Short mmCIF file of C-alpha atoms in Angstrom, two decimals:
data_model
loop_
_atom_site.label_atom_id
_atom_site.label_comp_id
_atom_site.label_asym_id
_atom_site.label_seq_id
_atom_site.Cartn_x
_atom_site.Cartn_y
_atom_site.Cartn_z
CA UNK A 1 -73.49 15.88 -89.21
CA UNK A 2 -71.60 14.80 -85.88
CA UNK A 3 -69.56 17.95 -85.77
CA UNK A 4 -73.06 19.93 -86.83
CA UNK A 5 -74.49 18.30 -83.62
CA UNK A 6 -71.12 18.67 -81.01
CA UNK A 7 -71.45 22.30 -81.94
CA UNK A 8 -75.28 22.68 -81.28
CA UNK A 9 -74.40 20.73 -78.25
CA UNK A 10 -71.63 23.22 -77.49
CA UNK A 11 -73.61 26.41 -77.58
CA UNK A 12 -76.61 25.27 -75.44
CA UNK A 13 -74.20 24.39 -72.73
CA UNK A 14 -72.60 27.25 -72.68
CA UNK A 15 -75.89 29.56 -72.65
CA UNK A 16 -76.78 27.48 -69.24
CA UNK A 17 -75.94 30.51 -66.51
CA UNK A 18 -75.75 29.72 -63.08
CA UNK A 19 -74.50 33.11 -62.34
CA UNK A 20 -71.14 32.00 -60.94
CA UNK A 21 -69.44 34.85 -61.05
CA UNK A 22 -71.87 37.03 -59.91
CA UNK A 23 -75.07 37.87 -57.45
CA UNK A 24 -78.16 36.03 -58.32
CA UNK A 25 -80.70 38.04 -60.16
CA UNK A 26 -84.20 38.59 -58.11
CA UNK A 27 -85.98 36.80 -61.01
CA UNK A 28 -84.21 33.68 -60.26
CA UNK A 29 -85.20 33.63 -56.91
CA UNK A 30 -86.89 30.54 -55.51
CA UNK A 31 -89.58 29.88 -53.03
CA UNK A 32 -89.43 27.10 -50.97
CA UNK A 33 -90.52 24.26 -53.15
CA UNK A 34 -86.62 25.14 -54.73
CA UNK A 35 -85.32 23.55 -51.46
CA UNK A 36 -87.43 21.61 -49.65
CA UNK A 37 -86.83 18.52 -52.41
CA UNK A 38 -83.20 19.53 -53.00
CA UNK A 39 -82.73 19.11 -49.19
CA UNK A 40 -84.81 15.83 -49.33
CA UNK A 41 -83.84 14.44 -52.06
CA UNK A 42 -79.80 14.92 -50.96
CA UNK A 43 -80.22 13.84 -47.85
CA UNK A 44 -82.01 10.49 -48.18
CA UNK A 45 -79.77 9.28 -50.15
CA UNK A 46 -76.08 6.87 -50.85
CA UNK A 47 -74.92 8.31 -47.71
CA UNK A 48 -77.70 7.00 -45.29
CA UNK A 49 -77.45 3.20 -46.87
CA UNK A 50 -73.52 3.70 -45.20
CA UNK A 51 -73.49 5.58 -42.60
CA UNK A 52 -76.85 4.10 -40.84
CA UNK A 53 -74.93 0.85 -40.80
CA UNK A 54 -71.58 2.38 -39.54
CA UNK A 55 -73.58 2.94 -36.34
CA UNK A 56 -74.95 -0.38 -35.66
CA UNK A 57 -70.99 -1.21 -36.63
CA UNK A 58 -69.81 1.00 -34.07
CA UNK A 59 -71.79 -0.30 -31.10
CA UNK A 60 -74.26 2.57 -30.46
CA UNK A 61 -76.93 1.33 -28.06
CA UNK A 62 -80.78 2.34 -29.40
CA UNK A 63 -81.33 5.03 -26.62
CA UNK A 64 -78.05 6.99 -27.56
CA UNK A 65 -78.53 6.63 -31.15
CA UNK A 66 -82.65 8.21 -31.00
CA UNK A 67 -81.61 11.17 -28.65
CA UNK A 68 -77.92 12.01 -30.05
CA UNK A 69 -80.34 11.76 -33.78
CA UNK A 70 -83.08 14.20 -32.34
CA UNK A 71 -80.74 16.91 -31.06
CA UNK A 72 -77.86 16.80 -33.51
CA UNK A 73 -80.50 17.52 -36.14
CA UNK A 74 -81.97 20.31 -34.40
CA UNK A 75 -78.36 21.94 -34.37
CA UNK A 76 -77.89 20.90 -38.29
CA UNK A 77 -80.58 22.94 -39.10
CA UNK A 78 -80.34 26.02 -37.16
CA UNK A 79 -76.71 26.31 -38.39
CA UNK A 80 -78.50 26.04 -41.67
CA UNK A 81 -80.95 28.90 -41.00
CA UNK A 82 -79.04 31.41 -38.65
CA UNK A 83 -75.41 30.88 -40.41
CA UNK A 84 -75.34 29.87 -43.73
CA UNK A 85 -78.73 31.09 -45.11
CA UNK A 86 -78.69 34.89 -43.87
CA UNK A 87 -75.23 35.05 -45.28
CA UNK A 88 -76.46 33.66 -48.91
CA UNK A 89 -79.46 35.85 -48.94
CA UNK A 90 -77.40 38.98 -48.53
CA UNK A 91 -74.29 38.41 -51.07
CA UNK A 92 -76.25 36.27 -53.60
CA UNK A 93 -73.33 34.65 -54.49
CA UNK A 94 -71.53 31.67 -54.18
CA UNK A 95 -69.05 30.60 -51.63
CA UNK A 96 -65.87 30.90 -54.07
CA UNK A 97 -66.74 34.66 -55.57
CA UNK A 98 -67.55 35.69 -51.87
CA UNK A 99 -64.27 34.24 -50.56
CA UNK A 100 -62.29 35.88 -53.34
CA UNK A 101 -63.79 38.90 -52.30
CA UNK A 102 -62.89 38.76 -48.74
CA UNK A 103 -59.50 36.71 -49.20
CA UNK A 104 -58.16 37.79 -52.20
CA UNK A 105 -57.16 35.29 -55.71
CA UNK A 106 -54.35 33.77 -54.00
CA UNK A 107 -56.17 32.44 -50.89
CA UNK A 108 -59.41 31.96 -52.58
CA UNK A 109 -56.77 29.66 -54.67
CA UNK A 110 -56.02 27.74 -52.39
CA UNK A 111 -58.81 27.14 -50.13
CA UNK A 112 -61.15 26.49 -53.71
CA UNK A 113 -59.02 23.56 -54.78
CA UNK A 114 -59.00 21.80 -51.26
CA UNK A 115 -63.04 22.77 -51.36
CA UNK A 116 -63.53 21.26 -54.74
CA UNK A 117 -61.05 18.24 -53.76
CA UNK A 118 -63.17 17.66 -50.62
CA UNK A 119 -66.51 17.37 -52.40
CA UNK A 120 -65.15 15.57 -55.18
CA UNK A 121 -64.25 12.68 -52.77
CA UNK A 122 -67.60 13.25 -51.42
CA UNK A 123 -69.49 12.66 -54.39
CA UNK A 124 -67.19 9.39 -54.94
CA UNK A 125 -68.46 8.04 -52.22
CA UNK A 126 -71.81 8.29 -53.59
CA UNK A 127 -70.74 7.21 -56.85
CA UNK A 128 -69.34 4.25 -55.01
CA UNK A 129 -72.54 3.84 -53.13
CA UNK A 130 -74.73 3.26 -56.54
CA UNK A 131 -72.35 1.35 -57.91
CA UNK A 132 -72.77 -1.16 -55.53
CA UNK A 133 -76.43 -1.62 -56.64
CA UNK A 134 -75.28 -1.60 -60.77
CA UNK A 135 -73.20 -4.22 -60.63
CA UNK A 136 -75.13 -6.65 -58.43
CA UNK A 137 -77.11 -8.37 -61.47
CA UNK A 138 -73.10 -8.48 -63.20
CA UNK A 139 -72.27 -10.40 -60.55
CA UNK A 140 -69.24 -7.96 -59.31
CA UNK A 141 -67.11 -8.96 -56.22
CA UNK A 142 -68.60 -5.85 -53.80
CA UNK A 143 -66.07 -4.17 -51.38
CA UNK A 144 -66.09 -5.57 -47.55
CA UNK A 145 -65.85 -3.08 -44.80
CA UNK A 146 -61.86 -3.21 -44.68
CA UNK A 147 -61.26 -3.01 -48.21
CA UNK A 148 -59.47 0.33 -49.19
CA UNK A 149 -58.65 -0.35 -53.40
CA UNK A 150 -61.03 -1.37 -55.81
CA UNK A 151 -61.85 -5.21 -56.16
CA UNK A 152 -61.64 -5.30 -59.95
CA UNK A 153 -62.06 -4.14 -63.32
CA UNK A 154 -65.95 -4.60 -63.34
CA UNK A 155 -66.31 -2.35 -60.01
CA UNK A 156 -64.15 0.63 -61.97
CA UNK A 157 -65.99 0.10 -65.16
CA UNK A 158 -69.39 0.31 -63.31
CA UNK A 159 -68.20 3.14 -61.43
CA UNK A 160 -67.36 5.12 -64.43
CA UNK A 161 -71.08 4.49 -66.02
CA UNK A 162 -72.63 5.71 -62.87
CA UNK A 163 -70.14 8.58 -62.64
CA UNK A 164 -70.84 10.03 -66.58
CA UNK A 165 -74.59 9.81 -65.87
CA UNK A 166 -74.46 11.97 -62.59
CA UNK A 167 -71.93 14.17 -64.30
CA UNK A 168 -74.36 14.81 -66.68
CA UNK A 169 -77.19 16.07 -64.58
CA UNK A 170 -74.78 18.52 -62.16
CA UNK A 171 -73.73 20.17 -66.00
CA UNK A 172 -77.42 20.66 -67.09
CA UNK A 173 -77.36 23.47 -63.85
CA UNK A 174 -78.98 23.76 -59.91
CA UNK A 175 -82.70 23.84 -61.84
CA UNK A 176 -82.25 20.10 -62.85
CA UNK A 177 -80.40 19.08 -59.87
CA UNK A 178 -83.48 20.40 -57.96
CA UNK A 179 -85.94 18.31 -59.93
CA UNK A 180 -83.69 15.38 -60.27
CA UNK A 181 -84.47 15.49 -56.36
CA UNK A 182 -87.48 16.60 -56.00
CA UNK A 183 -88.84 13.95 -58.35
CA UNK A 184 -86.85 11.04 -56.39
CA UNK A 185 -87.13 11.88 -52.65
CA UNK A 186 -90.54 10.71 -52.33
CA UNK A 187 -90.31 7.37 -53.67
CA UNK A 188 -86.70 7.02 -51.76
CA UNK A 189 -88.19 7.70 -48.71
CA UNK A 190 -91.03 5.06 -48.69
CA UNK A 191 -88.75 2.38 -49.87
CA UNK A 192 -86.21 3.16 -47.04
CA UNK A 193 -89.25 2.67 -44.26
CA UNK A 194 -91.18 -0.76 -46.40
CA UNK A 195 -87.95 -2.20 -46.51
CA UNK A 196 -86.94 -1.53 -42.58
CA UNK A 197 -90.57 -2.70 -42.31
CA UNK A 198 -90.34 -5.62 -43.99
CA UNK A 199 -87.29 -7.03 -42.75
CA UNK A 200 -88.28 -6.12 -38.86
CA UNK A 201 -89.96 -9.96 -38.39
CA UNK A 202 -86.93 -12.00 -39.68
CA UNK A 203 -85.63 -9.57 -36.32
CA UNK A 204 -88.09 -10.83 -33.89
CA UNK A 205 -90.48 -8.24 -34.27
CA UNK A 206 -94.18 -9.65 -34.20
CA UNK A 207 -95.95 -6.39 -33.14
CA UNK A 208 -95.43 -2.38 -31.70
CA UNK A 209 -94.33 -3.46 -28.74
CA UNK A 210 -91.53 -5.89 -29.47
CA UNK A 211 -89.74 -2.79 -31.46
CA UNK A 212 -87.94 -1.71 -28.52
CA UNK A 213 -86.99 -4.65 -26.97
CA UNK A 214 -85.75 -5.69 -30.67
CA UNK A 215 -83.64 -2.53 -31.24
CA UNK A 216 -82.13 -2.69 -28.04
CA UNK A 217 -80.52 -6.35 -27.84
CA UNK A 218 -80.79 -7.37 -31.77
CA UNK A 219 -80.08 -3.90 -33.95
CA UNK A 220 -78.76 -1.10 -31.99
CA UNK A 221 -77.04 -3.40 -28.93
CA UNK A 222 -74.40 -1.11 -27.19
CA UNK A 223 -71.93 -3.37 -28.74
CA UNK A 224 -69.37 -2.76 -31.23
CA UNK A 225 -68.27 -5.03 -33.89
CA UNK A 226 -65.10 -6.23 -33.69
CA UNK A 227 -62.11 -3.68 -34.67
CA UNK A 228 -63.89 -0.78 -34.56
CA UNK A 229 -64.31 1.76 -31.74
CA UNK A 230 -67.53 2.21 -29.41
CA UNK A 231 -69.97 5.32 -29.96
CA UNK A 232 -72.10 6.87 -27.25
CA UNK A 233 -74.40 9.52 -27.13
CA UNK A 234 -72.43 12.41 -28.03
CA UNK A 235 -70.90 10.64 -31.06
CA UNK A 236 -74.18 10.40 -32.49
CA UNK A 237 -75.03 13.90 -31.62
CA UNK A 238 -72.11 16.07 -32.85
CA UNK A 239 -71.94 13.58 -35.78
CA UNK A 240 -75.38 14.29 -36.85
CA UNK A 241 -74.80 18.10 -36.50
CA UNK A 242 -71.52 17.78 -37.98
CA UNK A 243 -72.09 15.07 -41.29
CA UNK A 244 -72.38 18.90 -42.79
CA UNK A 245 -70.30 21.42 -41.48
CA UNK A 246 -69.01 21.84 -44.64
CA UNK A 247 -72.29 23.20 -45.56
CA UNK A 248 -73.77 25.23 -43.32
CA UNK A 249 -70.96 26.45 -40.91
CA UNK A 250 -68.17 25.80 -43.62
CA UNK A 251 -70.62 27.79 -45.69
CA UNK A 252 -70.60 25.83 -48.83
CA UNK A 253 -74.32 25.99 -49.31
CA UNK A 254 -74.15 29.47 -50.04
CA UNK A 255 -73.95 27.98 -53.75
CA UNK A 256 -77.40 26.89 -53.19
CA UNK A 257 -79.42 29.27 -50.73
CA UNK A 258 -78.13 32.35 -52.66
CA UNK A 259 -80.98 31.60 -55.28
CA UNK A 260 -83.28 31.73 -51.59
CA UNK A 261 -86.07 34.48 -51.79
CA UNK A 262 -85.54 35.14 -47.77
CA UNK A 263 -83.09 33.39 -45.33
CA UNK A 264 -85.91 31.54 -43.27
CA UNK A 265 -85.39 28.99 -46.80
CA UNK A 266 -82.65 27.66 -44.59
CA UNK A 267 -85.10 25.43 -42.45
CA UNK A 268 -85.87 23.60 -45.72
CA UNK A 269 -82.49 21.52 -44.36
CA UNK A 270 -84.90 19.88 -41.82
CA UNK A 271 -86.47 17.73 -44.56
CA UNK A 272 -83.18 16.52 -44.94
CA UNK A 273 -82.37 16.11 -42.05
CA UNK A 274 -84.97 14.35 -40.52
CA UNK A 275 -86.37 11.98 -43.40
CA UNK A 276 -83.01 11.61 -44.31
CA UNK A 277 -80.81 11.82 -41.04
CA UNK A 278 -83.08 10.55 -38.75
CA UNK A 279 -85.55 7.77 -40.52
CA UNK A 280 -83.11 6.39 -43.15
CA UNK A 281 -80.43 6.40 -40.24
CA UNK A 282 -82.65 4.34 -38.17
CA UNK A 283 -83.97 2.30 -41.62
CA UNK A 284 -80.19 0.90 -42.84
CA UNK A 285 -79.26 0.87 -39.38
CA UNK A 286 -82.10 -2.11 -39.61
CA UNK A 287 -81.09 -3.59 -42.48
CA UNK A 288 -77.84 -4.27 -41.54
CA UNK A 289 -78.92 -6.22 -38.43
CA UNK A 290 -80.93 -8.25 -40.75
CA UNK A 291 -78.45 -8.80 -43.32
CA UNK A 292 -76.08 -10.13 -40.74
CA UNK A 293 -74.31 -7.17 -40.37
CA UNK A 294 -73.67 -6.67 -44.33
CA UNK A 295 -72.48 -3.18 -45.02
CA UNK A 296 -72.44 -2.97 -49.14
CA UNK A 297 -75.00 -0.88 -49.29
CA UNK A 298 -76.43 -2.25 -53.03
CA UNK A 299 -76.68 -5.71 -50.85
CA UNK A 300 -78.46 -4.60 -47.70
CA UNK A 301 -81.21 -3.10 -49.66
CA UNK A 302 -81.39 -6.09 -52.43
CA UNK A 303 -81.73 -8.35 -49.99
CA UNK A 304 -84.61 -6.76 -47.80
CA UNK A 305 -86.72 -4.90 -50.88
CA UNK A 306 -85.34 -6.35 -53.89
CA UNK A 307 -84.92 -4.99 -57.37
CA UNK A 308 -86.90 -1.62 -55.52
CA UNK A 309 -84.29 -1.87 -53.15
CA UNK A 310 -81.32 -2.15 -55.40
CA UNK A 311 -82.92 0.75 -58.05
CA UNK A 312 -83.07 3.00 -54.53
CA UNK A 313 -79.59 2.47 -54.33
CA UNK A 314 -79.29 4.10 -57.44
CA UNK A 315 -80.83 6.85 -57.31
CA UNK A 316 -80.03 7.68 -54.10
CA UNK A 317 -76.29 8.34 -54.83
CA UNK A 318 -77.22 9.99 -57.66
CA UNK A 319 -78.89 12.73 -55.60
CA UNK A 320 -76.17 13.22 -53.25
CA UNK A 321 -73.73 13.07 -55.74
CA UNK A 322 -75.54 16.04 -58.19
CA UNK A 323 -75.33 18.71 -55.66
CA UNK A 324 -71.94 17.48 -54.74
CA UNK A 325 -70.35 17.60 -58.04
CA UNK A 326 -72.12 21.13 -58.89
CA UNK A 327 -70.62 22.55 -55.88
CA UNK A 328 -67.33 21.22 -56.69
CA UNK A 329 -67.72 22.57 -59.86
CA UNK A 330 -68.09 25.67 -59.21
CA UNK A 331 -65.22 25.28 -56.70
CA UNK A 332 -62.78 24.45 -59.79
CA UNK A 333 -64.73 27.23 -61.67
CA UNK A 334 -63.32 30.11 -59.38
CA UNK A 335 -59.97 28.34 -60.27
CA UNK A 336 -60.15 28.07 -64.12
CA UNK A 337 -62.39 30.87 -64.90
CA UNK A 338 -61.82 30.45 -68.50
CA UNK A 339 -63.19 27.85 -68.78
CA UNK A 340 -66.86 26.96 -69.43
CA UNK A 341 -69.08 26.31 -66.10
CA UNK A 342 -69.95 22.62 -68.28
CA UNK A 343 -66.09 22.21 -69.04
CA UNK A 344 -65.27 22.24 -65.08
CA UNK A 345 -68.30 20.11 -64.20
CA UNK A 346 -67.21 17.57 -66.81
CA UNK A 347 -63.52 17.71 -65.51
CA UNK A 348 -65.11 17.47 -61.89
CA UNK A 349 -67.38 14.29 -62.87
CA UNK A 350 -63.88 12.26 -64.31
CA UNK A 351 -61.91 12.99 -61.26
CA UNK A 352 -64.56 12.04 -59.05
CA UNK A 353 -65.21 8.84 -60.82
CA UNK A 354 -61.50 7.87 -60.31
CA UNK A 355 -61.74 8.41 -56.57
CA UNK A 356 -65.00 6.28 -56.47
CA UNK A 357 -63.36 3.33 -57.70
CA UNK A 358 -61.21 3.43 -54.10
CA UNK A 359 -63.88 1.61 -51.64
CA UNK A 360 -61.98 3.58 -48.76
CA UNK A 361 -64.10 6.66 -49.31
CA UNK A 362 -67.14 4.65 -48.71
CA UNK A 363 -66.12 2.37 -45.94
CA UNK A 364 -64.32 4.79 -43.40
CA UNK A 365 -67.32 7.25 -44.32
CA UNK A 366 -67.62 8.67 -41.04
CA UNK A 367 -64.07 9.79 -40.22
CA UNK A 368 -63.54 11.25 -43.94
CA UNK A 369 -67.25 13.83 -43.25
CA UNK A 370 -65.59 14.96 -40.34
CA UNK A 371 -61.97 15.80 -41.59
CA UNK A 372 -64.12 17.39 -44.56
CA UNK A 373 -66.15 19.58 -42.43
CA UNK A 374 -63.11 20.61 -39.78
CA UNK A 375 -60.89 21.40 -42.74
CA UNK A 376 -63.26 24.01 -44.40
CA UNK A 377 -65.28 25.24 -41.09
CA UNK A 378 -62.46 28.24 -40.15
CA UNK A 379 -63.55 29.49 -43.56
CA UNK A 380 -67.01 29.65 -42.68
CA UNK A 381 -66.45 31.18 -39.18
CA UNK A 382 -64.35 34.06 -41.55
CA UNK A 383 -67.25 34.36 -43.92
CA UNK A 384 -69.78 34.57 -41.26
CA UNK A 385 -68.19 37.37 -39.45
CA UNK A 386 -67.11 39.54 -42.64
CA UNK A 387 -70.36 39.60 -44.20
CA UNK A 388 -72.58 39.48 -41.31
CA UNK A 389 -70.61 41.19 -38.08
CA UNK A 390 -67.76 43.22 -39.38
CA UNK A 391 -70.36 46.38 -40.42
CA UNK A 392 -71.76 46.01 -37.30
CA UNK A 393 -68.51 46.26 -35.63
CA UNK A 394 -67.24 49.05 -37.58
CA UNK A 395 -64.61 46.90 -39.39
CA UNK A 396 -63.95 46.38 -42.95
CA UNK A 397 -65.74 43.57 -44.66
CA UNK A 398 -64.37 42.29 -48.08
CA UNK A 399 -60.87 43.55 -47.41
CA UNK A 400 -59.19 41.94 -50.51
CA UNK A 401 -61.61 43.80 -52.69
CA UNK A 402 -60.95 47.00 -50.37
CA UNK A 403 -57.78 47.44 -50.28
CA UNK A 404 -56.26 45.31 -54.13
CA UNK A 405 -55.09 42.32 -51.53
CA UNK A 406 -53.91 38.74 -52.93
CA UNK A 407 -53.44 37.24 -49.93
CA UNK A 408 -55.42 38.15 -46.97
CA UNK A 409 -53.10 37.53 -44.10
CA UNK A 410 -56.02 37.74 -40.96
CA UNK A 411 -58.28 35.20 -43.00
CA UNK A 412 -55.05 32.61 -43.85
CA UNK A 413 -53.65 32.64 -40.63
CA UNK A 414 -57.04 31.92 -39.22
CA UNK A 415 -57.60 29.10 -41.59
CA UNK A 416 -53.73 27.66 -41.13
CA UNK A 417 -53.99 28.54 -36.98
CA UNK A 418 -56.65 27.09 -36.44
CA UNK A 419 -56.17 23.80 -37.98
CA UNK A 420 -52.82 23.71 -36.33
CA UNK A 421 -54.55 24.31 -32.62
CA UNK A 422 -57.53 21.36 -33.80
CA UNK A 423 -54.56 18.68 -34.26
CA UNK A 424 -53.12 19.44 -31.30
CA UNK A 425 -56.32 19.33 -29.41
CA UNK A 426 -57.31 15.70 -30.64
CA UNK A 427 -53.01 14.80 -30.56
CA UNK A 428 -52.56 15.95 -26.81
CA UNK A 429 -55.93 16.73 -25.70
CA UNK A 430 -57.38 13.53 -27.00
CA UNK A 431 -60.44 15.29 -28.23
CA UNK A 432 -61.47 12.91 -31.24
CA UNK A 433 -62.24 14.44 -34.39
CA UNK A 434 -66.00 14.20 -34.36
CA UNK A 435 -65.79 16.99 -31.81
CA UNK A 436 -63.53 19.17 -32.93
CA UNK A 437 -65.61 21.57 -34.84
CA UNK A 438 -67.32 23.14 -31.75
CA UNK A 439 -64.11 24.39 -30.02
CA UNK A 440 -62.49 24.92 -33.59
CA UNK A 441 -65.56 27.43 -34.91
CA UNK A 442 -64.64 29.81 -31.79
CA UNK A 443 -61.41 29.36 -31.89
CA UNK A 444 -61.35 30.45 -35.71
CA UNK A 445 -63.88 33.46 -35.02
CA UNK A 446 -61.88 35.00 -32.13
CA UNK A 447 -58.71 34.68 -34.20
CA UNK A 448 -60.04 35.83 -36.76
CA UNK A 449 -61.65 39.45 -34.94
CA UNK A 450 -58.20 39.95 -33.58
CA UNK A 451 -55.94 39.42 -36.55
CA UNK A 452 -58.64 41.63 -38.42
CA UNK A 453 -58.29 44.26 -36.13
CA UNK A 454 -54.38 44.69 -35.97
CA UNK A 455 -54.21 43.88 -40.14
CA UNK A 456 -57.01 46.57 -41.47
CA UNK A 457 -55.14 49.03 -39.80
CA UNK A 458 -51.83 48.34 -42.00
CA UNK A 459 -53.62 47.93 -44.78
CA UNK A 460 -54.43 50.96 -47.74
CA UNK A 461 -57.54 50.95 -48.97
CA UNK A 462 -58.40 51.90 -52.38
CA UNK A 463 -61.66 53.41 -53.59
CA UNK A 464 -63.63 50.08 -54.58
CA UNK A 465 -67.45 50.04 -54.03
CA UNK A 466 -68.96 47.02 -51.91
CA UNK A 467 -72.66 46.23 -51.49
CA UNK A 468 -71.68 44.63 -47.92
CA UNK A 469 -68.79 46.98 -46.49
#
């Protein structure tokens, strides 16, 4: 009877298609209701209960933080909408198959298994995140903000529970990771603002008009805690723009726009960015003053909106961690492509458990998003121009496919150059790496143009077809 069932069980995951290895049909297609909860849902989520609090750690005085919020968020989106989208909507598929195209296998190799690596420790921060809320009625030791390995055997256990349950939604496919999110943002969302609400008196706050007075010398006070460096303005603002380079200028949400009817889907980012990136910002950045500046982020929300605050928790870095692990799945996909899409998400889900248990990932949050997003962003700058420019300019777009390449020597050197000239920028330069992807993007696209131009013309083409070349 078990092996009956394991088979049965076998044969419906493997008839789940997410099209991975090639364009998107047009009767998968989705309208905007496919993103606007997706982008809402993963946005106000684990991540906000950290990094909201990282800011009040880091000293970022309240005028700063609402500006640099307002503007980086702005940029967010319209990288969203003018980079990554246009490019989805035109290949239909995702980043990995597209890359291999351009790139060639042995490239695509490489820069797939950093990809998946990077979003694997992304979604164990999440993981972590939940976690935090799980074991609070067990009584587990939580980790402090300079804590780095795990605090013991009943913060890995609970980290492997929460891990197998998120695995198990990023296998069932994109359709239930879209309804997992659409079906939590709302609720998320309110219980980020009551509990900011309801925690605003024990601040000080008696009416409107002490808010501001409040935020400036109680929550967001211009001063940072001790150890850790001061943020300004433009912190806040290329952070905000930046928390996802990985996604819309490193291109990684091609796996999830290239099921977009039309490439204006891309502003469906703003729900995420400003319920999520703005508000909850501005919400755990207020729970954390009241919770004496508590970062845990199962403990700031317990102790402001109780049991609804802990269960938010929860959920929240479950829908952060979905999208995350079905992107890295696909990553490792491209890599084993023998294997079953449910085989590799499964895989995915165990090594990102194992890099949740490490409280590191959670508590130097900031730094890790940025080294994430600089490290894949020369890839996006290369996809970007292939599919979108390289027609118009009369070059060759998807020259691995072209011309039988491995190992496409303009798009590596690009990658490997450019990372080279970003370290010694922030070494020598003392640029710090929240900035870094600005410079870095044109530094990768004009490298990229010119090592393009003198390699296409040593290069022998071969007669494959190509929808975008």
């Amino acid at each position: 009877m078990t092996e009956g069932f394991l088979k049965r069980l076998d044969t419906r995951l493997d008839a789940i298609d997410e099209y991975e290895r090639e364009p998107v049909p047009e009767d998968r297609l989705k309208g905007w209701k496919g993103f606007i909860g997706m982008y809402a849902g993963e946005h106000t989520a684990g991540t906000e209960f950290v990094i909201g609090p990282l800011f009040v750690a880091h000293g970022v005085a309240a005028v700063d933080l609402i500006w640099g919020l307002i503007l980086g968020n702005i940029l967010a989106v319209l990288s969203w909408a003018f980079l990554c989208a246009p490019v989805a909507v035109r290949t239909k598929l995702t980043l990995y198959w597209q890359l291999k195209k351009i790139c060639g296998s042995r490239l695509a190799l490489v820069y797939n298994i950093v990809n998946a690596l990077m979003f694997c420790f992304l979604a164990g921060s999440m993981i972590a995140v939940s976690a935090t809320a799980v074991g609070l009625p067990f009584g587990i030791a939580m980790p402090a903000l300079g804590d780095w390995l795990p605090t013991s055997i009943g913060w890995i256990i609970t980290v492997f529970a929460v891990g197998l349950v998120i695995t198990l939604v990023a296998i069932l496919g994109y359709d239930y990771v879209a309804r997992f999110a659409n079906i939590a943002f709302p609720w998320m969302i309110l219980v980020f603002i009551a509990a900011a609400l309801a925690v605003l008196p024990q601040l000080g706050v008696s009416s409107v008009s002490d808010f501001w007075t409040v935020a400036r010398e109680r929550i967001w006070t211009g001063v940072p805690a001790e150890g850790q460096s001061k943020f300004t303005f433009w912190h806040v603002m290329f952070f905000a723009w930046f928390a996802n380079m990985a996604m819309h200028i490193g291109m990684s949400d091609m796996s999830i726009l290239r099921f977009a009817q039309k490439w204006q889907h891309g502003f469906s980012s703003a729900t995420g960015m400003f319920f999520g990136h703005f508000i909850a910002w501005m919400a755990s950045g207020i729970l954390t003053a009241a919770a004496a500046g508590a970062i845990a982020p199962g403990i700031i929300a317990f102790n402001s909106a109780g049991v609804a605050g802990a269960i938010c928790v929860v959920i929240a870095g479950w829908t952060t961690a979905n999208p995350t692990i079905y992107r890295a799945g696909l990553a490792f996909q491209s890599v084993t492509p023998d294997w079953k899409r449910w085989k590799v998400t499964l895989f995915t889900g165990m090594l990102t458990s194992i890099a949740a248990c490490f409280p590191a990932l959670v508590m130097k949050l900031l730094d890790f998003v940025a080294l994430y997003g600089l490290v894949l962003m020369p890839m996006g700058a290369v996809i970007f121009l292939d599919v979108m420019l390289f027609p118009k300019m009369k070059m060759k777009s998807n020259l691995a496919e072209k011309a039988s390449l491995d190992f496409n020597w303009a798009a590596g050197l690009t990658w490997f150059v450019t990372l080279l000239l970003c370290l010694f920028i922030n070494l020598y330069v003392g640029i710090e790496i929240f900035f870094l992807g600005l410079p870095g993007w044109f530094i990768a696209s004009l490298l990229y143009v010119g090592l393009s131009a003198i390699y296409q013309k040593r290069v022998q083409f071969t007669a494959v077809p190509s929808a975008t070349g």
